[in-house]
mmCIF file with all atom_site columns, C-alpha atoms in Angstrom:
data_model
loop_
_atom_site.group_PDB
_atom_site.id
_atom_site.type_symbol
_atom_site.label_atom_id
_atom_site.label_alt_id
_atom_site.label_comp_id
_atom_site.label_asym_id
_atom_site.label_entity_id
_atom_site.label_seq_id
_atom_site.pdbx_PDB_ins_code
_atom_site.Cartn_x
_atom_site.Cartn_y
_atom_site.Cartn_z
_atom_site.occupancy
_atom_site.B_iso_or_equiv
_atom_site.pdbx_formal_charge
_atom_site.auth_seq_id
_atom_site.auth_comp_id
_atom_site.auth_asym_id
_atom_site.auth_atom_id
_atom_site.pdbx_PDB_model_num
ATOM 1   C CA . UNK A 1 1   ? 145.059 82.199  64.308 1.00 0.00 ? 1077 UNK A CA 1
ATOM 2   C CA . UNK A 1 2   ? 146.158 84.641  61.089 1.00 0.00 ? 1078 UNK A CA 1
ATOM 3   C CA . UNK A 1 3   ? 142.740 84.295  59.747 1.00 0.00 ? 1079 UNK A CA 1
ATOM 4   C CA . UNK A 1 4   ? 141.034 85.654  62.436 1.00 0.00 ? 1080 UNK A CA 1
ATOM 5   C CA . UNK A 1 5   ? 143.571 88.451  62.830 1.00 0.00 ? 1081 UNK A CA 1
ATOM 6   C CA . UNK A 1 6   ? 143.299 89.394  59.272 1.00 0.00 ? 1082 UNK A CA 1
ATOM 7   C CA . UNK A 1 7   ? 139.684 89.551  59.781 1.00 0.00 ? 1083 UNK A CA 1
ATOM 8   C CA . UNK A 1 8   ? 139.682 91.596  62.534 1.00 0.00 ? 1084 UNK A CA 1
ATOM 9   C CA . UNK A 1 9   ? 141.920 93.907  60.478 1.00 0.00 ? 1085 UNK A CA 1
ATOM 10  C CA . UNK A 1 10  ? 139.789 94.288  57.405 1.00 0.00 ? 1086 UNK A CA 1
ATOM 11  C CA . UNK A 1 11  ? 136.986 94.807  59.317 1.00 0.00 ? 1087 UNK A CA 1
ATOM 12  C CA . UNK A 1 12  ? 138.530 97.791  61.712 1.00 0.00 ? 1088 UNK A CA 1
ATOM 13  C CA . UNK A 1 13  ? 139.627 99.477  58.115 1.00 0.00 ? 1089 UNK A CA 1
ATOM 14  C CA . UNK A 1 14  ? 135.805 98.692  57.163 1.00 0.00 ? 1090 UNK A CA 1
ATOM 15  C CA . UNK A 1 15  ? 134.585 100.027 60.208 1.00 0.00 ? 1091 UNK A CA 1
ATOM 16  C CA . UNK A 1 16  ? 136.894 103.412 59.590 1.00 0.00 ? 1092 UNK A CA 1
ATOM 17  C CA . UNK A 1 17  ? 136.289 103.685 56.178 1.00 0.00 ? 1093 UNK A CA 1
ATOM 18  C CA . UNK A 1 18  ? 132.428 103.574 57.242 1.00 0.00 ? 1094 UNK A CA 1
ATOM 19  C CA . UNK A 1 19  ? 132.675 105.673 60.042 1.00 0.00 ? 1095 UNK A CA 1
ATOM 20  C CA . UNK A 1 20  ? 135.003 108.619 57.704 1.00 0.00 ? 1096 UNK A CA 1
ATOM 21  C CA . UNK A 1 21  ? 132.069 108.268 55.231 1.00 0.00 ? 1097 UNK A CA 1
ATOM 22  C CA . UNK A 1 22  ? 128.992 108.602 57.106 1.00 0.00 ? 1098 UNK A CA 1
ATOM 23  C CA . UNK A 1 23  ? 130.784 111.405 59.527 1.00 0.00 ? 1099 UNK A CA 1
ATOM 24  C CA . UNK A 1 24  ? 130.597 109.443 62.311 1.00 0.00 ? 1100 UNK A CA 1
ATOM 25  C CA . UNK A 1 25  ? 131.896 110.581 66.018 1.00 0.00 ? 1101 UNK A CA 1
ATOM 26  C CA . UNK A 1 26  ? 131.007 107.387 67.908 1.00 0.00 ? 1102 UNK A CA 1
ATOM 27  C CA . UNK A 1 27  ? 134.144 104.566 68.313 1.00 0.00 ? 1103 UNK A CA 1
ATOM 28  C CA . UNK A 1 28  ? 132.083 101.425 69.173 1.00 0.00 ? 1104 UNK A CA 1
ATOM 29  C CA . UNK A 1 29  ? 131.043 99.048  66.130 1.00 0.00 ? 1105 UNK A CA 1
ATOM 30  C CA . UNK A 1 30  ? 126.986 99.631  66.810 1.00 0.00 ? 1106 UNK A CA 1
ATOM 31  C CA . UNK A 1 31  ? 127.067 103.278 67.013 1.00 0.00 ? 1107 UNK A CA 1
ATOM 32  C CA . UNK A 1 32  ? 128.907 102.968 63.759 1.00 0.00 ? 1108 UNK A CA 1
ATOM 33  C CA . UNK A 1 33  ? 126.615 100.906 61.737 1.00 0.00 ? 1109 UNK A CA 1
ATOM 34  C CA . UNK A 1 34  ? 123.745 102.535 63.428 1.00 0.00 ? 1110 UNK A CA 1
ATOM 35  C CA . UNK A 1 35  ? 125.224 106.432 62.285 1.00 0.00 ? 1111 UNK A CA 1
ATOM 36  C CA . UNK A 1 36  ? 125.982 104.526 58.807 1.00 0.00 ? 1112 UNK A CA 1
ATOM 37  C CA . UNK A 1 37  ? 122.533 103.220 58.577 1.00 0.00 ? 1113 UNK A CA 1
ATOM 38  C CA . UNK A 1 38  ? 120.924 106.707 59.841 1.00 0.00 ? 1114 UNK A CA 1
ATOM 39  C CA . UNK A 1 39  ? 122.916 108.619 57.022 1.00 0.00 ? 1115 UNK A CA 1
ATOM 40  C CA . UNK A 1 40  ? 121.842 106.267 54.796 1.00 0.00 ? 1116 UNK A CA 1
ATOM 41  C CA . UNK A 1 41  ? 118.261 106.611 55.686 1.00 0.00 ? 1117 UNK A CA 1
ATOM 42  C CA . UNK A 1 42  ? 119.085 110.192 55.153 1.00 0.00 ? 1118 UNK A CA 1
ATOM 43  C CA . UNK A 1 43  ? 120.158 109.866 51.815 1.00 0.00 ? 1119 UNK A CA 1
ATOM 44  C CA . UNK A 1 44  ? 117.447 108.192 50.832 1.00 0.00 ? 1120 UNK A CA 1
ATOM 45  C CA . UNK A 1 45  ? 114.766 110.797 51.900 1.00 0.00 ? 1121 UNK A CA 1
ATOM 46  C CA . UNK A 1 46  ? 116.729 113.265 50.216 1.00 0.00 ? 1122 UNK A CA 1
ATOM 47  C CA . UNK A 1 47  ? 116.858 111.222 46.822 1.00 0.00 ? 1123 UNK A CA 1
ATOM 48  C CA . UNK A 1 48  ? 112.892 111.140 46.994 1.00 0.00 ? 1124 UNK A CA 1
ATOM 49  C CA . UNK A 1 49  ? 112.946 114.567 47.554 1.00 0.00 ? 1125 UNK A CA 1
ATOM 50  C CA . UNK A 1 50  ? 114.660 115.008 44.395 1.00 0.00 ? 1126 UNK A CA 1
ATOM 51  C CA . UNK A 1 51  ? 112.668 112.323 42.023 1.00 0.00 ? 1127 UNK A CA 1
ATOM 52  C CA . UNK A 1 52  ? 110.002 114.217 43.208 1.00 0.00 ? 1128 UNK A CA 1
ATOM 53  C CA . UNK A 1 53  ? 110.636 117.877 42.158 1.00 0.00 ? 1129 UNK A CA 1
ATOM 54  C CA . UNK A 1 54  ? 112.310 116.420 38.837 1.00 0.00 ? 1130 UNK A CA 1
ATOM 55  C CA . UNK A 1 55  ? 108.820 114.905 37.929 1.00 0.00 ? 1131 UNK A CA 1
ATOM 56  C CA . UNK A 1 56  ? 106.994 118.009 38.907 1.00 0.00 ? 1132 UNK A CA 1
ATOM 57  C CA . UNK A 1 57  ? 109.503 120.173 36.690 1.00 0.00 ? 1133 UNK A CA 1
ATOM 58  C CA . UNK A 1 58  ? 108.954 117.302 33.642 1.00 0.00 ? 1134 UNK A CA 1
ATOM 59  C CA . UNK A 1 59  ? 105.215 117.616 33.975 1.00 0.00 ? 1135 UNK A CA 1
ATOM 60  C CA . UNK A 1 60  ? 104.915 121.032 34.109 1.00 0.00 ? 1136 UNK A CA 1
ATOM 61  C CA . UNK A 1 61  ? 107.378 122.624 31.574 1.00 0.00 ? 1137 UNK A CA 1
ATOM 62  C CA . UNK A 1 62  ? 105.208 124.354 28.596 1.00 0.00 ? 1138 UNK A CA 1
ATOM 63  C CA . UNK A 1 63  ? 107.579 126.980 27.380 1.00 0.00 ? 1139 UNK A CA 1
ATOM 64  C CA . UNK A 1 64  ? 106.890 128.347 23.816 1.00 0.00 ? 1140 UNK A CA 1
ATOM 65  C CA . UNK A 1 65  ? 109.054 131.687 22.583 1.00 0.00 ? 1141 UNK A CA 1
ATOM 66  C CA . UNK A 1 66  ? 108.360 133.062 19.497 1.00 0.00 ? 1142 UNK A CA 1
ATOM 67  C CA . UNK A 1 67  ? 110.696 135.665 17.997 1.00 0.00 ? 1143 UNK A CA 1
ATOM 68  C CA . UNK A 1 68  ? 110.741 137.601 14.741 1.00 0.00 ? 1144 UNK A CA 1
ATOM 69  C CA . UNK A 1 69  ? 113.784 137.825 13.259 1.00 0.00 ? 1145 UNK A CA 1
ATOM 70  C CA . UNK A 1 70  ? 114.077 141.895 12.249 1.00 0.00 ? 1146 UNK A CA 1
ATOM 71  C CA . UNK A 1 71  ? 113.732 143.088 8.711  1.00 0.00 ? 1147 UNK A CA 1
ATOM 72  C CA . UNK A 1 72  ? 112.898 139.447 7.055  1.00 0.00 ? 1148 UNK A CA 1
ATOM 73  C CA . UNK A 1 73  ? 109.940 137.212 6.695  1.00 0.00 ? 1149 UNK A CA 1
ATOM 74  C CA . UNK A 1 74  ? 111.212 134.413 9.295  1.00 0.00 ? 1150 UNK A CA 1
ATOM 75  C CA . UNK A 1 75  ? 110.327 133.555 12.792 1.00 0.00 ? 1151 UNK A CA 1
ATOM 76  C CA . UNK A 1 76  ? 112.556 131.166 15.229 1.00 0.00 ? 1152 UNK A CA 1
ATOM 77  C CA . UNK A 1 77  ? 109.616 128.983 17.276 1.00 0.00 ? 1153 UNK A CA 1
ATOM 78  C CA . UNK A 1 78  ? 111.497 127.351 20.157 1.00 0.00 ? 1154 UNK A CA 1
ATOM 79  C CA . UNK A 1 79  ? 109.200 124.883 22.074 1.00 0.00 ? 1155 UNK A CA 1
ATOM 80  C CA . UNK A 1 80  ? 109.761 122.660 25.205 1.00 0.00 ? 1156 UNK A CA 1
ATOM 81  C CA . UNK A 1 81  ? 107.198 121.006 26.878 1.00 0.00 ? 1157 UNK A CA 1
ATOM 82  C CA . UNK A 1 82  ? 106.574 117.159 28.686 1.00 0.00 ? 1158 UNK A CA 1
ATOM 83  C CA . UNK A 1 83  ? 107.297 114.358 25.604 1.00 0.00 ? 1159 UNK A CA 1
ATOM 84  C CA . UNK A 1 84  ? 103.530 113.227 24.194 1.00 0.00 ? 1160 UNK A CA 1
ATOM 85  C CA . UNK A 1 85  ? 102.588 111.111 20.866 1.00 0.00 ? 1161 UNK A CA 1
ATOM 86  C CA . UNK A 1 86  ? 102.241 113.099 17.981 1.00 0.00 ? 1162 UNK A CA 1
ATOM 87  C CA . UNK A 1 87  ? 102.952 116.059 18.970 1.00 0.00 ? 1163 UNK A CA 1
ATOM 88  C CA . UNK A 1 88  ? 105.224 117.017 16.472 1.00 0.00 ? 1164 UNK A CA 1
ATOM 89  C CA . UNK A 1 89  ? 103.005 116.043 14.077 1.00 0.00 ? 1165 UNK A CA 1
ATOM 90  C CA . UNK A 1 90  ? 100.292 118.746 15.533 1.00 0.00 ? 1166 UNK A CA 1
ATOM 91  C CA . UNK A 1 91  ? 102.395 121.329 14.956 1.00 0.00 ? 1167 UNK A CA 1
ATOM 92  C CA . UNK A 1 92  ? 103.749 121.523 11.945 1.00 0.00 ? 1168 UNK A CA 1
ATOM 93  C CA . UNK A 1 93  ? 99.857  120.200 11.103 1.00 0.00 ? 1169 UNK A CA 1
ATOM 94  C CA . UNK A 1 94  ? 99.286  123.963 12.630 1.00 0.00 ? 1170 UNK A CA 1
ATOM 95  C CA . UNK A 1 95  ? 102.339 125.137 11.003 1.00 0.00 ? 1171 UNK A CA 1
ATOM 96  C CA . UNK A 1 96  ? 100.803 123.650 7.475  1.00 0.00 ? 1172 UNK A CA 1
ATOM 97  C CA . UNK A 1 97  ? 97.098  125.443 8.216  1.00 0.00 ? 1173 UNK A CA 1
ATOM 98  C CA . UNK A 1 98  ? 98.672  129.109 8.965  1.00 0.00 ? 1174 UNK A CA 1
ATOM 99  C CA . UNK A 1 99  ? 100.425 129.028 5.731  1.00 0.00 ? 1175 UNK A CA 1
ATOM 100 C CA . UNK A 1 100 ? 103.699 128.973 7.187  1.00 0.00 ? 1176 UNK A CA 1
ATOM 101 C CA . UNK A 1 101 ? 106.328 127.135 5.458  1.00 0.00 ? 1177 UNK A CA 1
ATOM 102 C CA . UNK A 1 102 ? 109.454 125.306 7.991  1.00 0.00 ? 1178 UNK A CA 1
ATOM 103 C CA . UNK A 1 103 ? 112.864 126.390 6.478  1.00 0.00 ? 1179 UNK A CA 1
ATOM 104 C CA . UNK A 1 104 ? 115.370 124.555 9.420  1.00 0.00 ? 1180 UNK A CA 1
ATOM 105 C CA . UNK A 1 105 ? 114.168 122.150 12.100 1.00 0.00 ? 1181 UNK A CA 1
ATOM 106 C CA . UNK A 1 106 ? 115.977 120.889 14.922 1.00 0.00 ? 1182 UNK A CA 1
ATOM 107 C CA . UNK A 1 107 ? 114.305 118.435 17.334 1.00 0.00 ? 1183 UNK A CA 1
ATOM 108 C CA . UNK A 1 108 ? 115.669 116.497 20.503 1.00 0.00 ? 1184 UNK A CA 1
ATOM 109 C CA . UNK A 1 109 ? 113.487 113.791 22.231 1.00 0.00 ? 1185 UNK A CA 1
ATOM 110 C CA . UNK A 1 110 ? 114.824 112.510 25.534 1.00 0.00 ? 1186 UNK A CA 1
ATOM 111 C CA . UNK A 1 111 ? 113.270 110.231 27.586 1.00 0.00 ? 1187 UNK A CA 1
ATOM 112 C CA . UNK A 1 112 ? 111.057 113.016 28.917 1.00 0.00 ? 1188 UNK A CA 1
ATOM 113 C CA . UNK A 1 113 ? 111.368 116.098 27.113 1.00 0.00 ? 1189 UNK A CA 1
ATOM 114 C CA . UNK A 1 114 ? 110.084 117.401 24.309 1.00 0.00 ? 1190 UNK A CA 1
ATOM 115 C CA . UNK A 1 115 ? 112.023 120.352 22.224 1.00 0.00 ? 1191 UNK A CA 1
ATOM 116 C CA . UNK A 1 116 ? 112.170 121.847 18.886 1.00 0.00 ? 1192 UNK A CA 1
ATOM 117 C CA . UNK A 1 117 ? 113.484 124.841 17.392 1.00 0.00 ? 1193 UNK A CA 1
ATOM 118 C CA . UNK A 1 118 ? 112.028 125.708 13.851 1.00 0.00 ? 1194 UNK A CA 1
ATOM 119 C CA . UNK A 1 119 ? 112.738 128.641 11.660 1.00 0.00 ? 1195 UNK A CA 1
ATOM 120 C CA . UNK A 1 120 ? 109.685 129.454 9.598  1.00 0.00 ? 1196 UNK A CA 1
ATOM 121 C CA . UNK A 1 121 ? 109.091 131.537 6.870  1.00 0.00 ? 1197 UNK A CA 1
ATOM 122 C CA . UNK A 1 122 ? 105.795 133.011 6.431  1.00 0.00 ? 1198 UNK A CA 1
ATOM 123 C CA . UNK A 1 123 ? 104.893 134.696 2.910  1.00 0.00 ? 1199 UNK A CA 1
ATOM 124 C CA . UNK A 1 124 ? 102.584 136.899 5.072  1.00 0.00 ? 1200 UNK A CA 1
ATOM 125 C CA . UNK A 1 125 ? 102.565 138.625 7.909  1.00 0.00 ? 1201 UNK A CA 1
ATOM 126 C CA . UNK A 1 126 ? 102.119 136.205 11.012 1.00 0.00 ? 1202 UNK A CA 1
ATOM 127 C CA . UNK A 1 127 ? 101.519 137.310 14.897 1.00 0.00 ? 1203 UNK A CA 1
ATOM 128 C CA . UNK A 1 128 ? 103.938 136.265 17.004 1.00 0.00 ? 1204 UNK A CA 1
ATOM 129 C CA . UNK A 1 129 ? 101.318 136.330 19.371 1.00 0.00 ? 1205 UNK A CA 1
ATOM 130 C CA . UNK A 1 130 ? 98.777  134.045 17.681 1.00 0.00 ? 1206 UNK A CA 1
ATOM 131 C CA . UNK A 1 131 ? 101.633 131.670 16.652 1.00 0.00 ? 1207 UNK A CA 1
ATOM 132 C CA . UNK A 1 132 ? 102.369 131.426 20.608 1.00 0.00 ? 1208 UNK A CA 1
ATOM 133 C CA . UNK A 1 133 ? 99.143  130.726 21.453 1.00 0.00 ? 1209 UNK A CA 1
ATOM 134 C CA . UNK A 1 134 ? 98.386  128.057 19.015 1.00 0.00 ? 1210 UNK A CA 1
ATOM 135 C CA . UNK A 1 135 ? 101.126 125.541 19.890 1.00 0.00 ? 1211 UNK A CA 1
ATOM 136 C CA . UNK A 1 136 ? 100.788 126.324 23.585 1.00 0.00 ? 1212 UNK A CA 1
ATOM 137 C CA . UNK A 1 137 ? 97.046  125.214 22.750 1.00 0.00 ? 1213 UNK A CA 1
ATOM 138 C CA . UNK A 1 138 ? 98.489  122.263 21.482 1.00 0.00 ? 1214 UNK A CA 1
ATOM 139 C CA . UNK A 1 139 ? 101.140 121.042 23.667 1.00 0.00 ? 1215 UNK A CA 1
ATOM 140 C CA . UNK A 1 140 ? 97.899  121.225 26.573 1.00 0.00 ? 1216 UNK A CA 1
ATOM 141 C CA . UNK A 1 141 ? 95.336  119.044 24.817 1.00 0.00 ? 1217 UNK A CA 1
ATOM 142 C CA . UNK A 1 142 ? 98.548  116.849 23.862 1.00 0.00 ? 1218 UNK A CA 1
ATOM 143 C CA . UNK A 1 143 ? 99.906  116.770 27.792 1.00 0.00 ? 1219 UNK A CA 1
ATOM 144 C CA . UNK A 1 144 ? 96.227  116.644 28.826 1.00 0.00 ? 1220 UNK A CA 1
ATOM 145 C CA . UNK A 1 145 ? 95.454  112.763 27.519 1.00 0.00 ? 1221 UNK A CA 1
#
């Protein structure tokens, strides 16, 4: 006769803990589960929603800024773009064939994400503009395959 009072007890503080969570107005045990099982449908949906636009941010990201640092020969490259094979080797490849040599690099490789931020120093004087162009050239043939 305890047993089944205890488990009536635990699961009225269940049923109340459930009911706090989800919001709930409704008192009888079926409205409950069915509000719990609504808000968890609910959840759901919105957790799609959200795997969704973080894949559509990770596939589209190309961001390149080039900046000159004033009064020397050095540029800061900062690059982040979707993670692809090799790509790091491509650029400092490109880095190698505008006769630019890398003073500092720092790279980070998550699971998804590419970045790197370089300081170069070029004995001659480089376009900012060109420089852009070139590794936003190669991050697309790279993201394309």
């Amino acid at each position: 006769m305890g047993c089944k009072m205890q488990r009536r007890v635990a699961l009225r503080r269940k049923l109340r803990t459930l009911r706090t969570l989800t919001k709930s107005k409704s008192v009888k045990k079926s409205s409950i589960i069915k509000d719990a099982s609504l808000y968890l449908y609910k959840l759901r949906v919105q957790l799609e929603a959200i795997q969704k636009h973080y894949h559509y941010l990770i596939n589209h990201i190309q961001e390149v800024k080039v900046d000159k640092v004033a009064g020397t020969e050095y540029v800061v490259v900062k690059v982040r773009c979707k993670k692809s094979e090799e790509l790091l080797v491509s650029i400092l490849e490109a880095f190698e064939e505008m006769n630019v040599n890398v003073v500092e690099a720092r790279l980070n490789n998550s699971n998804h994400l590419f970045r790197m931020e370089a300081i170069l120093h070029a004995h001659h004087h480089i376009d900012a503009i060109i420089l852009n162009q070139t590794i936003l050239s190669l991050i697309q043939t790279h993201t394309r395959t």
